[in-house]
Coordinates of C-alpha atoms in Angstrom, one line a residue:
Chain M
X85 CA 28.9 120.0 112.6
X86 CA 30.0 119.1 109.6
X87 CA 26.7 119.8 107.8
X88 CA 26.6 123.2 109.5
X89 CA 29.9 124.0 107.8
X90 CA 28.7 122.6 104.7
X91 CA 25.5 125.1 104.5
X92 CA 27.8 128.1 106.3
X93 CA 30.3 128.0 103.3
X94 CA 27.6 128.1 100.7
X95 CA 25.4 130.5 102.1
X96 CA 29.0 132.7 102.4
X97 CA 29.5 132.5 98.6
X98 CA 25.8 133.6 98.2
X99 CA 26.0 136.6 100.3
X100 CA 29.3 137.7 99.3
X101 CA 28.2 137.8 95.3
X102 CA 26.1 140.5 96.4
X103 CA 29.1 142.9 96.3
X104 CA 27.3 145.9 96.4
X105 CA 25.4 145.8 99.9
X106 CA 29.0 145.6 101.4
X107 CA 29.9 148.7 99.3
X108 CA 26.9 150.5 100.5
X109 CA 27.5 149.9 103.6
X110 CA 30.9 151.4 103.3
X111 CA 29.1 154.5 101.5
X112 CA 26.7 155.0 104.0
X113 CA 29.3 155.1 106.6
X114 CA 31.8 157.7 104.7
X115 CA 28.6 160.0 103.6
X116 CA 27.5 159.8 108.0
X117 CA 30.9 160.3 109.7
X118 CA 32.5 162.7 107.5
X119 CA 29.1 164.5 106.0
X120 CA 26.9 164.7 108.4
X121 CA 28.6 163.4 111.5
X122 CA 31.4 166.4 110.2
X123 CA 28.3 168.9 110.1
X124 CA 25.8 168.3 113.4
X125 CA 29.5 168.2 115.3
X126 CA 29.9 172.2 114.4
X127 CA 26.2 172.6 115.3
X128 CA 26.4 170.6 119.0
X129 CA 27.6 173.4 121.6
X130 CA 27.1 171.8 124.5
X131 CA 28.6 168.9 124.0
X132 CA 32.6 168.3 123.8
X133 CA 33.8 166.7 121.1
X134 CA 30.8 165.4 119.9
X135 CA 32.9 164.4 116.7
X136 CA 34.2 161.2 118.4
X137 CA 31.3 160.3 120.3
X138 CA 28.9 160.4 116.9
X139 CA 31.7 158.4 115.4
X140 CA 31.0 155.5 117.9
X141 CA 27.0 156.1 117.6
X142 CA 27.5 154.9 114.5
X143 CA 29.3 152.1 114.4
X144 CA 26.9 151.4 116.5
X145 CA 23.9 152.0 114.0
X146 CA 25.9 149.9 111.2
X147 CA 26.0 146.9 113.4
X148 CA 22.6 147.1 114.1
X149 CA 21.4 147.7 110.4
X150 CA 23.6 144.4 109.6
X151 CA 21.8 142.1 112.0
X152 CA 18.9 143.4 111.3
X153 CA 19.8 142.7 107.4
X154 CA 20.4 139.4 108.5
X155 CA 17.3 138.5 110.1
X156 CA 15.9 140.1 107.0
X157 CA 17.6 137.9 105.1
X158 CA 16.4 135.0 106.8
X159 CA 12.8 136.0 106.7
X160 CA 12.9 136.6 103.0
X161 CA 14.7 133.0 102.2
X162 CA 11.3 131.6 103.3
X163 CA 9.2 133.8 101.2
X164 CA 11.6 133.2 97.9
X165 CA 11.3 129.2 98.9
X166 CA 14.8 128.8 99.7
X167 CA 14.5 128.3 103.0
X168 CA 12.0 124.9 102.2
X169 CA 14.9 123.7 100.5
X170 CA 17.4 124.5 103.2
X171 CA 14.7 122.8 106.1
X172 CA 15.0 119.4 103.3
X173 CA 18.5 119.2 104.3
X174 CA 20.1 116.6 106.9
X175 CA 20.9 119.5 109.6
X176 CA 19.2 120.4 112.7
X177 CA 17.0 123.4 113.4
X178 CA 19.6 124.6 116.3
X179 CA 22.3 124.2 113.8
X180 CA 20.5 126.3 111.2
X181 CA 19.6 128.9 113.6
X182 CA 23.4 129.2 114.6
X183 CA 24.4 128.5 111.2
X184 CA 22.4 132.0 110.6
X185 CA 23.9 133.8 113.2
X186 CA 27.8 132.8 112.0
X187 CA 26.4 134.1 108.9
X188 CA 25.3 137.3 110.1
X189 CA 28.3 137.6 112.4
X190 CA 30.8 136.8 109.7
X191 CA 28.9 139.7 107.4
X192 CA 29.0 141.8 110.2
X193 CA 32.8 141.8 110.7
X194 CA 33.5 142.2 106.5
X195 CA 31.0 145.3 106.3
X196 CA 32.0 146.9 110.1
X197 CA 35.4 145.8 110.2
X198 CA 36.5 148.4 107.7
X199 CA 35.3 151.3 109.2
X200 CA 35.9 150.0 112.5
X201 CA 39.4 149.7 112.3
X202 CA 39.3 153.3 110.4
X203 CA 37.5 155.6 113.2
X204 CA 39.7 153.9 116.1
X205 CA 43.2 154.5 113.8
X206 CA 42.5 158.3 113.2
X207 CA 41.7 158.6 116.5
X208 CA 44.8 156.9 117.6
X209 CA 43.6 153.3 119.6
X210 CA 45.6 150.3 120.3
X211 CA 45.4 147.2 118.3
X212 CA 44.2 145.7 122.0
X213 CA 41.8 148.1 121.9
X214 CA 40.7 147.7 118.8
X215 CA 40.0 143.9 119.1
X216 CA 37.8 144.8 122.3
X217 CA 35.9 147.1 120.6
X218 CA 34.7 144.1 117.9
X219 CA 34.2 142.3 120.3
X220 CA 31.5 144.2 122.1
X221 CA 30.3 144.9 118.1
X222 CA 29.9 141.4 117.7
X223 CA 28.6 140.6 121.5
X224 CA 25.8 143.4 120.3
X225 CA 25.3 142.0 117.1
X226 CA 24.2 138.4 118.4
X227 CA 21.8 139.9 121.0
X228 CA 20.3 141.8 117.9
X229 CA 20.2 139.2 115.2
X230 CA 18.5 137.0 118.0
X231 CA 15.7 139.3 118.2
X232 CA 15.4 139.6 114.7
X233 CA 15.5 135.7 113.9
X234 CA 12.9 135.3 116.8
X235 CA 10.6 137.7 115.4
X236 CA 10.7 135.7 111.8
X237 CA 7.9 133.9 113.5
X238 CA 5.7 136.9 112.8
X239 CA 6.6 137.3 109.0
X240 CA 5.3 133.5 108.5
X241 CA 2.3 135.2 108.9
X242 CA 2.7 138.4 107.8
X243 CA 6.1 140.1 105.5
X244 CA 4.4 143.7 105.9
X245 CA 3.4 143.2 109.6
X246 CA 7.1 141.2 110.2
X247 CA 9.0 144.6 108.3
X248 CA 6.6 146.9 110.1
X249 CA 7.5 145.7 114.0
X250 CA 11.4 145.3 112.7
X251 CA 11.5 148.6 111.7
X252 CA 10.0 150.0 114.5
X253 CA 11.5 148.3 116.8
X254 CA 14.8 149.6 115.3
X255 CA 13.6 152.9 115.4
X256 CA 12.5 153.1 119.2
X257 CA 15.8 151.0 119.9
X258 CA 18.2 153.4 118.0
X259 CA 16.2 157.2 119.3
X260 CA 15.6 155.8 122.9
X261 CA 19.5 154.6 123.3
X262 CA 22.7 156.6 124.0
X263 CA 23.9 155.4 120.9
X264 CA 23.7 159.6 119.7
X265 CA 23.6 161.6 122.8
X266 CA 24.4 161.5 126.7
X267 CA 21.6 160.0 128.9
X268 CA 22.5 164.0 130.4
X269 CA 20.7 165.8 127.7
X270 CA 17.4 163.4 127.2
X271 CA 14.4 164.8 129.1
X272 CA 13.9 162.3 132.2
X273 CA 11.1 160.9 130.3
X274 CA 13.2 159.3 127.5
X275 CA 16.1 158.8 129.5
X276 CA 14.0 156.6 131.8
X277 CA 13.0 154.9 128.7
X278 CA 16.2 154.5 127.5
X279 CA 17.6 153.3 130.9
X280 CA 16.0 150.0 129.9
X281 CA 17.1 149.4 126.6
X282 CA 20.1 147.1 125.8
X283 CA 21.8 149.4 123.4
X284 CA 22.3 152.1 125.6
X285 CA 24.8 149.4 127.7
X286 CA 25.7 148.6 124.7
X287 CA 26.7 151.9 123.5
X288 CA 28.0 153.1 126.4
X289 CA 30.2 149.7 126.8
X290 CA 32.0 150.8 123.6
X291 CA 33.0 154.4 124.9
X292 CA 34.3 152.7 128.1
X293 CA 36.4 150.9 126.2
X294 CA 37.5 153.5 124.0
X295 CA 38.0 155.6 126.9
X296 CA 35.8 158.5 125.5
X297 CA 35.2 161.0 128.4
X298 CA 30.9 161.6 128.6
X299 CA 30.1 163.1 132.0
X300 CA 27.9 160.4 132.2
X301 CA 28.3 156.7 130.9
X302 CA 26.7 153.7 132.6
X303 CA 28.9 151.6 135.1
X304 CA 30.8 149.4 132.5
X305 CA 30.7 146.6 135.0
X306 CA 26.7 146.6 134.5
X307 CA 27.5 147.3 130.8
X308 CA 29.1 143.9 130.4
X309 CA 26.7 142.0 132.2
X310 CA 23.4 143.7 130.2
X311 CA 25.1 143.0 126.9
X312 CA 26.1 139.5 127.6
X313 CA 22.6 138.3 129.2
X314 CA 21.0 140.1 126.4
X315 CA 23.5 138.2 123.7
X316 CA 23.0 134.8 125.5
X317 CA 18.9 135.0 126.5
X318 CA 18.5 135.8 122.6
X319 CA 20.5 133.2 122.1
X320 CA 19.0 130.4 124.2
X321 CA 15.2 132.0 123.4
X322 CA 16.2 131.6 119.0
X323 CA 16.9 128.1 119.6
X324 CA 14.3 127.6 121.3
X325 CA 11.7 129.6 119.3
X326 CA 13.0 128.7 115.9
X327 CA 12.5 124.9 115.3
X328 CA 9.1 125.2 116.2
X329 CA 8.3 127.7 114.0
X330 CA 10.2 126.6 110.9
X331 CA 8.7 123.2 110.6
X332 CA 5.4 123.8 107.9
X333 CA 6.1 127.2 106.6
X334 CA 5.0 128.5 103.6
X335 CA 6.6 130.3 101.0
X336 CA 4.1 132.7 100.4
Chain L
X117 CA -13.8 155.2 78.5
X118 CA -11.1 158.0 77.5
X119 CA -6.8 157.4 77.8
X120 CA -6.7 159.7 80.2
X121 CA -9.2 158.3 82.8
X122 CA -7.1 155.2 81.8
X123 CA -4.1 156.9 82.9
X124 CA -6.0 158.0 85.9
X125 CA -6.7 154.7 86.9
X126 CA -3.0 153.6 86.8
X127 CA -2.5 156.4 88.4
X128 CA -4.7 155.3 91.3
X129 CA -3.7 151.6 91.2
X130 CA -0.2 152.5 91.5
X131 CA -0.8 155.1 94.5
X132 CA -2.8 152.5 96.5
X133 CA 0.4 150.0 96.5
X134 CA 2.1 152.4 98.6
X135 CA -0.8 153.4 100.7
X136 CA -1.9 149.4 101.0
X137 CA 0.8 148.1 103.0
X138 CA -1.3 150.2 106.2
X139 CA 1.1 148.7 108.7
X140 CA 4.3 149.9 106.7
X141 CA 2.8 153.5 105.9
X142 CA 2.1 153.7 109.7
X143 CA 5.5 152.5 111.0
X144 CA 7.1 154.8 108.2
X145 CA 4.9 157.3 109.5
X146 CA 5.9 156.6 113.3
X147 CA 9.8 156.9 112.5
X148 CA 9.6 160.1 111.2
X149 CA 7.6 161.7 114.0
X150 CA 10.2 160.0 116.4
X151 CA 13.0 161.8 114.5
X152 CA 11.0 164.6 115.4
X153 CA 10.1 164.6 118.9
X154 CA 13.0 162.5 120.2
X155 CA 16.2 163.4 118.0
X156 CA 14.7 167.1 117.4
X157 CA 14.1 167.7 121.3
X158 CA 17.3 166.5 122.8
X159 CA 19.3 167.6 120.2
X160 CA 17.7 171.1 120.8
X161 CA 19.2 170.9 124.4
X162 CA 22.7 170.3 123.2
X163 CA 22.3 173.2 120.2
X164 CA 22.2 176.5 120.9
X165 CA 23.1 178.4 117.7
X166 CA 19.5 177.8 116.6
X167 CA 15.7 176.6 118.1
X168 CA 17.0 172.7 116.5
X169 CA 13.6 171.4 117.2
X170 CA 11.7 174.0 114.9
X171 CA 14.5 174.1 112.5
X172 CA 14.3 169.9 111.9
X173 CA 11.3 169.7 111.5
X174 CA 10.7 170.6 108.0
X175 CA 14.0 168.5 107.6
X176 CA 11.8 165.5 108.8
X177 CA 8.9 166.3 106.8
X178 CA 10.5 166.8 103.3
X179 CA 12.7 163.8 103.6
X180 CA 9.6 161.8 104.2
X181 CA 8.0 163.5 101.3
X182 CA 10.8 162.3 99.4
X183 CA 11.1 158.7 100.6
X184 CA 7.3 158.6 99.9
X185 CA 8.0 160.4 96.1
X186 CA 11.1 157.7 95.8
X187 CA 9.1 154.7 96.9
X188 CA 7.5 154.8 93.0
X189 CA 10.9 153.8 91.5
X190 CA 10.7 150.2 94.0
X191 CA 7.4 149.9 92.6
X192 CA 8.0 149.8 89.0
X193 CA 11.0 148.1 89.8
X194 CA 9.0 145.1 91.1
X195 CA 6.4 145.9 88.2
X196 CA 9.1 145.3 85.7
X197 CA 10.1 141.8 87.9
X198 CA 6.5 140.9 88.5
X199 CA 5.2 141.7 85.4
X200 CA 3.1 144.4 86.0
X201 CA 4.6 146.8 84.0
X202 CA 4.1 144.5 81.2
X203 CA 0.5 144.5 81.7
X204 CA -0.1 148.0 82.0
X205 CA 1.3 148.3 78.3
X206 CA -1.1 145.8 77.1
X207 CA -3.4 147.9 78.5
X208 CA -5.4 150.7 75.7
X209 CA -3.4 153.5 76.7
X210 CA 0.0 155.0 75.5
X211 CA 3.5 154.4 76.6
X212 CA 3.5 158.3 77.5
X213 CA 0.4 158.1 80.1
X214 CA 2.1 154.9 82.0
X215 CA 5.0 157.3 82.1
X216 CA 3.2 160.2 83.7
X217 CA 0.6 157.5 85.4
X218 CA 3.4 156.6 87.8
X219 CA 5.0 159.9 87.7
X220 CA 1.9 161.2 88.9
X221 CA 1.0 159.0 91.3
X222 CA 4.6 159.9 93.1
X223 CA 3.9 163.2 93.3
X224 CA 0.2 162.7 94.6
X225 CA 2.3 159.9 97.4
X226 CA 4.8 162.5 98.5
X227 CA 2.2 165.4 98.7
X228 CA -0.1 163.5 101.4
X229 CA 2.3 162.1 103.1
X230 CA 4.0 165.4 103.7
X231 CA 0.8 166.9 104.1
X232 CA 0.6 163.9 107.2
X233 CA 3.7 165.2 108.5
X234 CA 2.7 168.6 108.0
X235 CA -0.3 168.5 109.9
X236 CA 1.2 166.5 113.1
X237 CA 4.1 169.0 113.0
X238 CA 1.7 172.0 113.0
X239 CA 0.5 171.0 116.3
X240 CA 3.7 171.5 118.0
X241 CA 4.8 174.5 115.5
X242 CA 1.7 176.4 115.4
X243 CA 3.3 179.0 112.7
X244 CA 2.6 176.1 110.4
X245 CA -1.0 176.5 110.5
X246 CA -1.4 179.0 108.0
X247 CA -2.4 179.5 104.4
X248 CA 1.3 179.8 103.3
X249 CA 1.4 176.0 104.0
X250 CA -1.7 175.6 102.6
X251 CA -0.3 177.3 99.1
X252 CA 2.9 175.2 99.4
X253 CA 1.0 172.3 98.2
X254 CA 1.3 172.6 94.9
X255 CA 5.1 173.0 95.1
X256 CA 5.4 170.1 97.2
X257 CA 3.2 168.1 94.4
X258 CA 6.0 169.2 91.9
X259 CA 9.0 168.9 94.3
X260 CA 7.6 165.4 94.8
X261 CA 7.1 164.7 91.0
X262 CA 10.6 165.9 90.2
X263 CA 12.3 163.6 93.3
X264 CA 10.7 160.8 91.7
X265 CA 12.9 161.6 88.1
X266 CA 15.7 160.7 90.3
X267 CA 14.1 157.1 90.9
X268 CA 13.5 156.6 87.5
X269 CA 16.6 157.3 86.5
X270 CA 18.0 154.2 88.8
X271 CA 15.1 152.4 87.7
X272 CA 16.8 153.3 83.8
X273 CA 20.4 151.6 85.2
X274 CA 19.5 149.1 87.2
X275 CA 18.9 145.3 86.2
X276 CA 16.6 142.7 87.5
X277 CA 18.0 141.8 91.1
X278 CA 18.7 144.2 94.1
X279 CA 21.1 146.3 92.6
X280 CA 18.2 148.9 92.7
X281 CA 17.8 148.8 95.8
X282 CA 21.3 149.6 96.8
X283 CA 21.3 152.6 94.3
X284 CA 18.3 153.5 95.9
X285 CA 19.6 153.5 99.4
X286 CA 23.0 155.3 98.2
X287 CA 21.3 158.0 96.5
X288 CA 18.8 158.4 99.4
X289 CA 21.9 158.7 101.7
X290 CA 23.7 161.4 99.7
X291 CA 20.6 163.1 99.2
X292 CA 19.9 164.1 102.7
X293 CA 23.4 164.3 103.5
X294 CA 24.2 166.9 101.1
X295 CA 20.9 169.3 101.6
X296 CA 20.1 171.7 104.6
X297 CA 17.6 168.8 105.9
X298 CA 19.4 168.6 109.4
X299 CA 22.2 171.6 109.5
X300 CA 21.7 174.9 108.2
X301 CA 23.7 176.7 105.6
X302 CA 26.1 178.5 107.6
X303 CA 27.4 175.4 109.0
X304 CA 27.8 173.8 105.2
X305 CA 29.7 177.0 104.0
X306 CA 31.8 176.6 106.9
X307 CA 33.0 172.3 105.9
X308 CA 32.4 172.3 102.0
X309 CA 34.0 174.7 99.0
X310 CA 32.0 176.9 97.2
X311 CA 31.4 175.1 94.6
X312 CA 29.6 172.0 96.9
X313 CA 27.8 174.4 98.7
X314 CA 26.1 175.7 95.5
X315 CA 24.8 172.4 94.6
X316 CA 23.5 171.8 98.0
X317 CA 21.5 175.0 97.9
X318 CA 19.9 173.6 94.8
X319 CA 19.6 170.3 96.2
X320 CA 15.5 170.3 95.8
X321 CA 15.5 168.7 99.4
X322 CA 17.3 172.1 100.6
X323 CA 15.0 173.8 98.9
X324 CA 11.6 172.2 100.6
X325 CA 13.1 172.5 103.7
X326 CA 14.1 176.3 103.3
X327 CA 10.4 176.5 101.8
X328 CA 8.8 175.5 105.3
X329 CA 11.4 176.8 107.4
X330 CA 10.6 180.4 105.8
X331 CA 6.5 179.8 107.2
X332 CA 7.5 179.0 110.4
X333 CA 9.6 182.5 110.8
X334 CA 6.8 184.4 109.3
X335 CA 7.9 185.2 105.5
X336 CA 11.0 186.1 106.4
X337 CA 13.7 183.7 104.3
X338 CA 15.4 181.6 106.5
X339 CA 18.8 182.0 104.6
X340 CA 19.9 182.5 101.6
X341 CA 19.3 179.0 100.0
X342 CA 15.9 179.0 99.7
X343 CA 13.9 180.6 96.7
X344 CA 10.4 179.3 95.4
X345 CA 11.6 179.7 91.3
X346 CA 14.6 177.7 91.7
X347 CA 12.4 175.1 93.7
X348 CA 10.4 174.8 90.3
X349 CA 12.9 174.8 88.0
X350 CA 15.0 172.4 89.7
X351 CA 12.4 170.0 90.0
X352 CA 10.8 170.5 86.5
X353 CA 14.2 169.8 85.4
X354 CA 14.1 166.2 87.4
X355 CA 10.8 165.5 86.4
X356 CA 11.7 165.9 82.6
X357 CA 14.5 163.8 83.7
X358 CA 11.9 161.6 85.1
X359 CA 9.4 161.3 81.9
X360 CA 12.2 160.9 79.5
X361 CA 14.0 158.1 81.8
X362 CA 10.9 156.1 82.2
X363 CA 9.8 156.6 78.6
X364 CA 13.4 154.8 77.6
X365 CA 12.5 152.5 80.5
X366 CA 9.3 151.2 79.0
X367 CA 10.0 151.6 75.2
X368 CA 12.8 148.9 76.3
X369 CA 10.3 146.8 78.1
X370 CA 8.2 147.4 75.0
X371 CA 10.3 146.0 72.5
X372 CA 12.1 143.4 74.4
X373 CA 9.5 142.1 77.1
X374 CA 11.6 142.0 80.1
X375 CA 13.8 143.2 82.5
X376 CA 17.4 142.3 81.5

């Protein structure tokens, strides 16, 4: 444990130096809710209030693009060597892989917290509700750093193959979700499609919480239980996957 | 053999590290016809002021073009890491045609990969398939030569290290936030002040998308933003931004030897 904490607080320092990721990530977040989140909201009809529901899509998005930085991060500590060094350490490869994910989730509330605590003040939420609302965030963000870790497997072999399926996956997670419109306005098709992806519960989960009115959100009860099985299969399946697949990597 | 087949060859080297990565081009390829037919059609249902799926489109197809255009500024950025850079100016050729040897090669990147976009579009938007699109071209060459100015300016500021990258991803972000990419002008006039609204009608994104969206209805302009001499001028003006950037860029390398 104590090795864990050891590694956790350097890696902290590290990631912090890089000041200007967490400022982008604040940019990005102004120039989307009150840019373009301001903008498609005039342009969406049929759709009440679409302002507040965007607003939520994107937190949404941020968290995501954090864990997935994460996992980035971790992919590309191998290929820059640091990881080799990191394996030469005294700590265990389930400590490492969780060491990782307090890392991520740690970054996560810094860059998300901010605007978080913003969009739920103007729009006049409880602290209780507030503290829910990160903790579905964070609940989200271990299910999708898991993945992410996991896959690092494939970028052992391959960075462009590894970026190529983390990308896409993030693309066909993000369009086929709820996380920017209703299940009510996809064609069947992709609402089918999306009926089976975690971030739609996910998504959905959050405006239950916030107590955003959509004609048609996803039983919050089934919410809970999708998010935390996703969160806890990830989980189990990066501890399981990672150790075997760190041991004899190469820093290509 | 003759500097400018020299240059050429740069030229060529430099456009097959973007086209290489085959995996990456696809995926990048695959996200933007998903913003298409996924966030285009469903937001279409929800929007009634306009046909949203026609009217995106050419959004989706000139961002591309100028993520592809951008992409040249992470390459010499890595050049001028990796030490690339500093063998192309060992090279027989002059400081100017490594300039306009990546320069080009942006412009040639965005252009095809537009043209990609273009032609997958054209089989949902049939109005595309014309020889309007097929004069575009050149424009879009330009328009792509002059986005990449932009890049080279951050490539100009930026030390060794990520910060690039996070300029990058800012000005990418403000670029397409502040155009008529995704929302047409009417609804921009309506949020921003006059003044804004100006410089988003000669944001050269606006400008490619107007460009397009004026094909699909037939010649007729889609609003007022769009006008092909202010496409040109704005992005000659970035490109001279461009060549003058970069030629600051490498005389530094030149004289120094690295990235500092």
């Amino acid at each position: 444990m104590r090795e864990l904490l050891t590694l956790l607080s350097f890696e902290l320092r590290e990631t912090f130096d890089s000041v200007p990721w967490t400022v982008y990530f604040w940019f990005f977040f102004g120039f989307q809710y009150f840019v373009y989140g301001q903008l498609v909201s005039r342009l969406i009809s049929q759709l009440p209030n679409y302002y507040v529901y965007y607003g939520t899509g994107l937190l949404i998005i941020m968290t995501f693009n954090v864990a997935s930085w994460s996992g980035r991060r971790f992919v590309e500590g191998a290929h820059e060597g640091r990881l080799r060094y990191i394996l030469s350490l005294p700590i265990r490869r389930g400590e490492l892989f969780l060491e990782q994910l307090m890392v991520g989730l740690i970054a996560n509330v810094v860059r998300i917290g901010p605007p978080l605590v913003f969009v739920l003040w103007i729009n006049g939420m409880s602290p209780a509700v507030m503290l829910t609302s990160i903790l579905v965030l964070l609940s989200m963000s271990v299910g999708i750093m898991g993945i992410m870790i996991s896959l690092s497997f494939i970028a052992f072999k391959s960075f462009d193959i590894y970026s190529a399926i983390v990308a896409s996956t993030s693309a066909i997670l993000i369009r086929f979700s709820t996380i920017l419109y209703p299940l009510s306005f996809m064609p069947s098709s992709y609402a089918s499609v999306a009926r089976f992806n975690p971030l739609t519960y996910g998504s959905d989960l959050l405006r239950n919480v916030l107590n955003i009115d959509v004609s048609q959100l996803l039983n919050p009860g089934t919410s809970v239980v999708v998010v935390a099985a996703v969160g806890i299969s990830m989980l189990t399946l990066g501890m399981a996957l990672v150790p075997r697949t760190l041991e004899g990597v190469r820093s290509s | 053999m003759s500097q400018r087949s020299r240059m050429l060859q740069i030229t060529r080297v430099d456009l097959s590290y973007f086209f290489r990565t085959k995996w990456l081009v696809a995926t990048l390829i695959g996200l933007n016809i998903t913003d298409m037919l996924v966030v285009g059609i469903v937001y279409k249902g929800m929007i009634t002021a306009v046909n949203y799926f026609q009217f995106y489109a050419p959004g989706v197809i000139i961002t591309g073009l100028f993520f592809a255009s951008f992409d040249v500024g992470r390459r010499v950025h890595l050049g001028l890491t990796e030490g690339v850079s500093q063998y192309y100016l060992s090279l027989p050729v002059s400081l100017d045609d490594v300039v306009w040897a990546h320069l080009l090669s942006a412009g040639l990147g965005g252009a095809i990969y537009a043209g990609i976009l273009t032609v997958i579009a054209a089989a949902l938007i049939p109005q595309l398939v014309s020889l309007s699109t097929l004069a575009l071209i050149p424009f879009m060459f330009i328009l792509s030569m002059g986005l990449a100015g932009i890049a080279a300016v951050l490539n100009l500021f930026s030390k060794a290290g990520d910060r690039y990258f996070v300029f990058a991803d800012g000005i990418q972000t403000a670029m397409v936030s502040l155009s008529t990419v995704a929302y047409p002008i009417s609804v921009v006039s309506s949020y921003f002040p006059s003044s804004v609204v100006t410089l988003i009608q000669l944001n050269p994104l606006s400008q490619g998308a107007e460009a397009l969206r004026t094909i699909i209805n037939k010649g007729a302009p889609s609003s007022s933003a769009f006008n092909l001499p202010t496409l040109l001028i704005t992005s000659l003006v970035l490109l001279g931004v461009g060549v003058v950037s970069y030629r600051h860029v490498f005389t530094k390398l030149w004289d120094v030897g690295k990235l500092q």
